């Protein structure tokens, strides 16, 4: 009797350890999907209608001021500016699709004692007026080596700046007065003490005003006498978090590199470019500086115009661009390397319920169906337990990111949560659909090009905490953690990564954005591409239909198309794909697209709904235990490593069965408590995307028929059924799913 009691106790404890909450019924899962669709419809109806029409023109309209040293050595550069000003205006117009208004101003400066010391033409759209003013400038004067640069900057600040994109082009072959701005020595400077010039100006005050007025600055370097000035100005611009760069030939280049961080979003442009002793490059350098400035203006302006400015007319006048009012207050971030394998380091456990993209079997019609309607981007229900680090390691404007892992996997993830808890599940679900459409585009893109230029998008899943849990109604998203060097390839407002032009992933990313516009016949354009190598995350989709992805604050519609084509230059990948759409078509409104798209190669996605990596069918891992599923090399071994033997809580006799906990977690389902012979629930196999109005392609199998022939079920008979009845009554909470 004692031995039997001990056996009963051991088995009861084992059942408790193996036990878990019952899984969702098919009815409940369908109810949740319907409820999500209802919430999405309500959220879409409440979302402010996009008012980004005119955004492109507003941010590309430019105030361009030439700040020119007009002392004796500068005659050829003044003449070059006069000769090229019309071409410069024309080039800027073409670069901005002939939509932007460009005004020009000129400040000419000499040195103290020269008369006139400062000559000034305020902003005007008239090229003839600018040419006439340049004709009046004479290259004379200049006493000691430095010149009155600061007096020229003061006059520039007093111009009537209006447009959102503002740019000073500074052409100089001599530095300002003051020993902190040059390396000429005090003997070469009549006003070597900072602030000792007749006007009493210092650079710090003037540059602070330039930053406050959101003026981008480009120095066209003639010689190395301006190197220290450029470096000192660069340091003063640091407060604006700009994209700051010096020429490699600048003697302060190394120091500048150690104190700068390149950015493609939001900051002002500070740039030093090599004009040299000739002036043939003037036109190109000016246009490049202006277009780069406009890209940064767009990055600052777009969030405000798409959210806070929704429903309002865009103003061509400059407005102070600030962070959104709902920005998350700064939180303490953890700056340590993740300790994935340290027990207890992931110190918060959350039980979640939510949604992910259905693992697709992609066929010839899948992309067309997805482009046709959001209902064809099908979602499935997930229930999941994750372990995450309580302290976040990164912070965005409204979300924080923490390291995370799921309960039954070694895969690494990032959990992103909204600190204010004001984001609805429907908004996150739209992001999941957006990422899914991008992946569908990528499947066809890869099939056309092969492995050299293949790309992929990580999958995301959206969740909220279970009722009564610590999360409450807070919503979070979960996505794979990318390890490696993070690169931004392009943005949704025209930025293009020019630092790595020959990198295959960069070339593929630029061509992919173009491909999405071409393949969709001008209805979609995927941009804002960033990630590690070919694995990308957080894309933006511009849509022709204003009702698609309406909750996205990065969807700028037709203006988004303009931003892309204004900066895109087709590369070899574009040409290999035979893409026909171009910037001239955007300007004219008359389009021509490639008509034929060959059938795609046999590609699949990893069947783990939290992975979904694109695979070639020939290289995908398959198992007889899980027919119809495909696995990447990371997920494949976990099917076996998380295989367990559990006691079946079905009818007697007592027996054990083998089950892969990883497999069920990868499908967002609870691990079953009964063996395959005693299960009555449907087993859902991977399914293809189902077009609206078409029959559901879901494959269902029930009961013992779902068990693969030859799968082992271990069983051990016991003396009588009463023993098993006692165990079941002792574990009544462990009901089968």
GROMACS .gro file of N, CA and C in nm, residues 23-117:
model
  285
   23UNK      N    1  -0.611   2.448  -2.418
   23UNK     CA    2  -0.592   2.530  -2.537
   23UNK      C    3  -0.724   2.587  -2.586
   24UNK      N    4  -0.715   2.680  -2.680
   24UNK     CA    5  -0.833   2.743  -2.737
   24UNK      C    6  -0.908   2.644  -2.826
   25UNK      N    7  -1.038   2.650  -2.820
   25UNK     CA    8  -1.118   2.575  -2.916
   25UNK      C    9  -1.119   2.650  -3.048
   26UNK      N   10  -1.152   2.579  -3.154
   26UNK     CA   11  -1.162   2.644  -3.285
   26UNK      C   12  -1.268   2.752  -3.284
   27UNK      N   13  -1.374   2.731  -3.210
   27UNK     CA   14  -1.481   2.830  -3.202
   27UNK      C   15  -1.432   2.958  -3.137
   28UNK      N   16  -1.357   2.944  -3.027
   28UNK     CA   17  -1.305   3.062  -2.957
   28UNK      C   18  -1.201   3.135  -3.043
   29UNK      N   19  -1.117   3.059  -3.114
   29UNK     CA   20  -1.017   3.122  -3.201
   29UNK      C   21  -1.086   3.203  -3.310
   30UNK      N   22  -1.189   3.146  -3.372
   30UNK     CA   23  -1.262   3.218  -3.475
   30UNK      C   24  -1.329   3.343  -3.419
   31UNK      N   25  -1.380   3.333  -3.297
   31UNK     CA   26  -1.445   3.449  -3.234
   31UNK      C   27  -1.344   3.562  -3.214
   32UNK      N   28  -1.223   3.526  -3.171
   32UNK     CA   29  -1.121   3.629  -3.148
   32UNK      C   30  -1.078   3.696  -3.278
   33UNK      N   31  -1.067   3.618  -3.385
   33UNK     CA   32  -1.031   3.678  -3.514
   33UNK      C   33  -1.140   3.774  -3.560
   34UNK      N   34  -1.266   3.733  -3.543
   34UNK     CA   35  -1.377   3.822  -3.581
   34UNK      C   36  -1.376   3.949  -3.497
   35UNK      N   37  -1.345   3.935  -3.369
   35UNK     CA   38  -1.340   4.051  -3.281
   35UNK      C   39  -1.227   4.145  -3.321
   36UNK      N   40  -1.113   4.088  -3.359
   36UNK     CA   41  -1.002   4.172  -3.406
   36UNK      C   42  -1.042   4.250  -3.531
   37UNK      N   43  -1.109   4.184  -3.625
   37UNK     CA   44  -1.153   4.253  -3.746
   37UNK      C   45  -1.250   4.366  -3.712
   38UNK      N   46  -1.337   4.342  -3.615
   38UNK     CA   47  -1.430   4.449  -3.573
   38UNK      C   48  -1.352   4.567  -3.516
   39UNK      N   49  -1.253   4.538  -3.432
   39UNK     CA   50  -1.173   4.645  -3.374
   39UNK      C   51  -1.095   4.721  -3.482
   40UNK      N   52  -1.046   4.647  -3.582
   40UNK     CA   53  -0.973   4.712  -3.691
   40UNK      C   54  -1.064   4.805  -3.771
   41UNK      N   55  -1.186   4.759  -3.796
   41UNK     CA   56  -1.280   4.845  -3.869
   41UNK      C   57  -1.310   4.972  -3.790
   42UNK      N   58  -1.331   4.959  -3.661
   42UNK     CA   59  -1.360   5.076  -3.578
   42UNK      C   60  -1.239   5.170  -3.573
   43UNK      N   61  -1.119   5.112  -3.556
   43UNK     CA   62  -1.000   5.196  -3.549
   43UNK      C   63  -0.975   5.268  -3.681
   44UNK      N   64  -1.000   5.199  -3.793
   44UNK     CA   65  -0.982   5.261  -3.923
   44UNK      C   66  -1.082   5.375  -3.943
   45UNK      N   67  -1.205   5.354  -3.897
   45UNK     CA   68  -1.307   5.458  -3.912
   45UNK      C   69  -1.274   5.580  -3.828
   46UNK      N   70  -1.211   5.557  -3.711
   46UNK     CA   71  -1.178   5.668  -3.621
   46UNK      C   72  -1.048   5.736  -3.659
   47UNK      N   73  -0.965   5.669  -3.738
   47UNK     CA   74  -0.834   5.725  -3.771
   47UNK      C   75  -0.853   5.850  -3.857
   48UNK      N   76  -0.777   5.957  -3.827
   48UNK     CA   77  -0.788   6.077  -3.911
   48UNK      C   78  -0.744   6.048  -4.052
   49UNK      N   79  -0.816   6.100  -4.149
   49UNK     CA   80  -0.781   6.076  -4.288
   49UNK      C   81  -0.648   6.144  -4.319
   50UNK      N   82  -0.565   6.077  -4.397
   50UNK     CA   83  -0.432   6.130  -4.429
   50UNK      C   84  -0.444   6.263  -4.502
   51UNK      N   85  -0.363   6.357  -4.461
   51UNK     CA   86  -0.360   6.487  -4.527
   51UNK      C   87  -0.218   6.520  -4.571
   52UNK      N   88  -0.153   6.421  -4.629
   52UNK     CA   89  -0.014   6.442  -4.670
   52UNK      C   90  -0.003   6.498  -4.810
   53UNK      N   91  -0.114   6.520  -4.879
   53UNK     CA   92  -0.107   6.582  -5.011
   53UNK      C   93  -0.042   6.719  -4.996
   54UNK      N   94   0.060   6.742  -5.073
   54UNK     CA   95   0.134   6.868  -5.061
   54UNK      C   96   0.253   6.860  -4.970
   55UNK      N   97   0.271   6.746  -4.903
   55UNK     CA   98   0.386   6.730  -4.813
   55UNK      C   99   0.516   6.742  -4.892
   56UNK      N  100   0.522   6.677  -5.006
   56UNK     CA  101   0.645   6.678  -5.086
   56UNK      C  102   0.681   6.822  -5.124
   57UNK      N  103   0.584   6.896  -5.175
   57UNK     CA  104   0.612   7.034  -5.214
   57UNK      C  105   0.650   7.120  -5.095
   58UNK      N  106   0.583   7.099  -4.983
   58UNK     CA  107   0.608   7.181  -4.865
   58UNK      C  108   0.750   7.166  -4.813
   59UNK      N  109   0.800   7.042  -4.812
   59UNK     CA  110   0.934   7.021  -4.754
   59UNK      C  111   1.045   7.041  -4.856
   60UNK      N  112   1.012   7.036  -4.985
   60UNK     CA  113   1.115   7.054  -5.087
   60UNK      C  114   1.129   7.199  -5.132
   61UNK      N  115   1.028   7.281  -5.109
   61UNK     CA  116   1.043   7.423  -5.138
   61UNK      C  117   1.155   7.477  -5.051
   62UNK      N  118   1.247   7.551  -5.111
   62UNK     CA  119   1.377   7.575  -5.049
   62UNK      C  120   1.415   7.722  -5.049
   63UNK      N  121   1.472   7.765  -4.939
   63UNK     CA  122   1.543   7.892  -4.930
   63UNK      C  123   1.692   7.861  -4.937
   64UNK      N  124   1.758   7.907  -5.042
   64UNK     CA  125   1.899   7.879  -5.067
   64UNK      C  126   1.978   8.010  -5.064
   65UNK      N  127   2.070   8.021  -4.970
   65UNK     CA  128   2.151   8.143  -4.956
   65UNK      C  129   2.297   8.113  -4.984
   66UNK      N  130   2.356   8.189  -5.076
   66UNK     CA  131   2.499   8.180  -5.104
   66UNK      C  132   2.573   8.279  -5.014
   67UNK      N  133   2.662   8.229  -4.932
   67UNK     CA  134   2.748   8.310  -4.846
   67UNK      C  135   2.888   8.306  -4.909
   68UNK      N  136   2.931   8.418  -4.968
   68UNK     CA  137   3.050   8.416  -5.052
   68UNK      C  138   3.154   8.517  -5.003
   69UNK      N  139   3.273   8.471  -4.987
   69UNK     CA  140   3.389   8.557  -4.964
   69UNK      C  141   3.416   8.632  -5.096
   70UNK      N  142   3.410   8.765  -5.092
   70UNK     CA  143   3.426   8.843  -5.217
   70UNK      C  144   3.557   8.921  -5.218
   71UNK      N  145   3.658   8.873  -5.144
   71UNK     CA  146   3.789   8.938  -5.150
   71UNK      C  147   3.861   8.897  -5.279
   72UNK      N  148   3.982   8.955  -5.300
   72UNK     CA  149   4.049   8.948  -5.429
   72UNK      C  150   4.070   8.811  -5.488
   73UNK      N  151   4.088   8.707  -5.406
   73UNK     CA  152   4.121   8.574  -5.459
   73UNK      C  153   3.998   8.497  -5.506
   74UNK      N  154   3.879   8.556  -5.493
   74UNK     CA  155   3.756   8.478  -5.516
   74UNK      C  156   3.686   8.513  -5.648
   75UNK      N  157   3.752   8.583  -5.736
   75UNK     CA  158   3.687   8.629  -5.859
   75UNK      C  159   3.630   8.514  -5.942
   76UNK      N  160   3.707   8.405  -5.956
   76UNK     CA  161   3.660   8.295  -6.042
   76UNK      C  162   3.538   8.227  -5.986
   77UNK      N  163   3.524   8.222  -5.853
   77UNK     CA  164   3.410   8.155  -5.792
   77UNK      C  165   3.284   8.241  -5.802
   78UNK      N  166   3.303   8.373  -5.793
   78UNK     CA  167   3.188   8.462  -5.813
   78UNK      C  168   3.137   8.448  -5.956
   79UNK      N  169   3.229   8.444  -6.050
   79UNK     CA  170   3.191   8.428  -6.190
   79UNK      C  171   3.120   8.294  -6.213
   80UNK      N  172   3.170   8.187  -6.149
   80UNK     CA  173   3.108   8.056  -6.163
   80UNK      C  174   2.966   8.057  -6.109
   81UNK      N  175   2.947   8.122  -5.993
   81UNK     CA  176   2.813   8.129  -5.936
   81UNK      C  177   2.719   8.203  -6.030
   82UNK      N  178   2.768   8.312  -6.090
   82UNK     CA  179   2.687   8.390  -6.182
   82UNK      C  180   2.649   8.307  -6.305
   83UNK      N  181   2.745   8.232  -6.359
   83UNK     CA  182   2.721   8.155  -6.480
   83UNK      C  183   2.631   8.034  -6.455
   84UNK      N  184   2.640   7.980  -6.335
   84UNK     CA  185   2.571   7.853  -6.310
   84UNK      C  186   2.441   7.867  -6.232
   85UNK      N  187   2.407   7.988  -6.190
   85UNK     CA  188   2.291   8.003  -6.103
   85UNK      C  189   2.163   7.955  -6.171
   86UNK      N  190   2.148   7.983  -6.302
   86UNK     CA  191   2.027   7.939  -6.371
   86UNK      C  192   2.022   7.786  -6.378
   87UNK      N  193   2.137   7.724  -6.407
   87UNK     CA  194   2.142   7.578  -6.414
   87UNK      C  195   2.116   7.516  -6.277
   88UNK      N  196   2.167   7.582  -6.173
   88UNK     CA  197   2.145   7.532  -6.037
   88UNK      C  198   1.995   7.531  -6.005
   89UNK      N  199   1.927   7.641  -6.036
   89UNK     CA  200   1.783   7.648  -6.010
   89UNK      C  201   1.709   7.543  -6.092
   90UNK      N  202   1.746   7.527  -6.218
   90UNK     CA  203   1.682   7.426  -6.303
   90UNK      C  204   1.704   7.286  -6.249
   91UNK      N  205   1.827   7.257  -6.206
   91UNK     CA  206   1.857   7.123  -6.153
   91UNK      C  207   1.780   7.095  -6.026
   92UNK      N  208   1.769   7.195  -5.939
   92UNK     CA  209   1.693   7.177  -5.816
   92UNK      C  210   1.545   7.153  -5.850
   93UNK      N  211   1.495   7.226  -5.949
   93UNK     CA  212   1.357   7.206  -5.991
   93UNK      C  213   1.333   7.065  -6.040
   94UNK      N  214   1.424   7.014  -6.123
   94UNK     CA  215   1.410   6.877  -6.174
   94UNK      C  216   1.421   6.776  -6.060
   95UNK      N  217   1.516   6.799  -5.969
   95UNK     CA  218   1.534   6.708  -5.856
   95UNK      C  219   1.408   6.698  -5.771
   96UNK      N  220   1.332   6.806  -5.763
   96UNK     CA  221   1.209   6.809  -5.685
   96UNK      C  222   1.085   6.801  -5.773
   97UNK      N  223   1.100   6.737  -5.889
   97UNK     CA  224   0.989   6.705  -5.979
   97UNK      C  225   0.912   6.828  -6.025
   98UNK      N  226   0.980   6.939  -6.033
   98UNK     CA  227   0.922   7.067  -6.077
   98UNK      C  228   0.805   7.112  -5.989
   99UNK      N  229   0.805   7.069  -5.864
   99UNK     CA  230   0.698   7.108  -5.774
   99UNK      C  231   0.742   7.211  -5.671
  100UNK      N  232   0.872   7.221  -5.646
  100UNK     CA  233   0.920   7.305  -5.537
  100UNK      C  234   0.937   7.450  -5.580
  101UNK      N  235   0.910   7.540  -5.488
  101UNK     CA  236   0.944   7.680  -5.507
  101UNK      C  237   1.082   7.704  -5.446
  102UNK      N  238   1.172   7.761  -5.525
  102UNK     CA  239   1.308   7.785  -5.477
  102UNK      C  240   1.334   7.936  -5.477
  103UNK      N  241   1.375   7.988  -5.364
  103UNK     CA  242   1.414   8.128  -5.352
  103UNK      C  243   1.565   8.132  -5.324
  104UNK      N  244   1.630   8.233  -5.376
  104UNK     CA  245   1.774   8.247  -5.356
  104UNK      C  246   1.806   8.383  -5.295
  105UNK      N  247   1.912   8.382  -5.214
  105UNK     CA  248   1.965   8.506  -5.157
  105UNK      C  249   2.117   8.500  -5.166
  106UNK      N  250   2.182   8.615  -5.156
  106UNK     CA  251   2.328   8.620  -5.163
  106UNK      C  252   2.379   8.716  -5.056
  107UNK      N  253   2.481   8.671  -4.984
  107UNK     CA  254   2.556   8.756  -4.892
  107UNK      C  255   2.702   8.752  -4.935
  108UNK      N  256   2.756   8.869  -4.972
  108UNK     CA  257   2.898   8.879  -5.001
  108UNK      C  258   2.968   8.952  -4.888
  109UNK      N  259   3.080   8.899  -4.842
  109UNK     CA  260   3.152   8.965  -4.732
  109UNK      C  261   3.299   8.982  -4.768
  110UNK      N  262   3.359   9.087  -4.713
  110UNK     CA  263   3.502   9.112  -4.729
  110UNK      C  264   3.565   9.114  -4.590
  111UNK      N  265   3.640   9.216  -4.558
  111UNK     CA  266   3.701   9.226  -4.425
  111UNK      C  267   3.675   9.364  -4.370
  112UNK      N  268   3.702   9.379  -4.241
  112UNK     CA  269   3.685   9.509  -4.177
  112UNK      C  270   3.774   9.612  -4.247
  113UNK      N  271   3.722   9.728  -4.272
  113UNK     CA  272   3.797   9.832  -4.341
  113UNK      C  273   3.765   9.838  -4.489
  114UNK      N  274   3.712   9.731  -4.545
  114UNK     CA  275   3.670   9.734  -4.685
  114UNK      C  276   3.534   9.803  -4.694
  115UNK      N  277   3.509   9.867  -4.807
  115UNK     CA  278   3.382   9.935  -4.826
  115UNK      C  279   3.330   9.907  -4.968
  116UNK      N  280   3.213   9.845  -4.978
  116UNK     CA  281   3.131   9.798  -4.864
  116UNK      C  282   3.187   9.668  -4.807
  117UNK      N  283   3.164   9.650  -4.679
  117UNK     CA  284   3.212   9.529  -4.612
  117UNK      C  285   3.118   9.411  -4.638
   0.00000   0.00000   0.00000
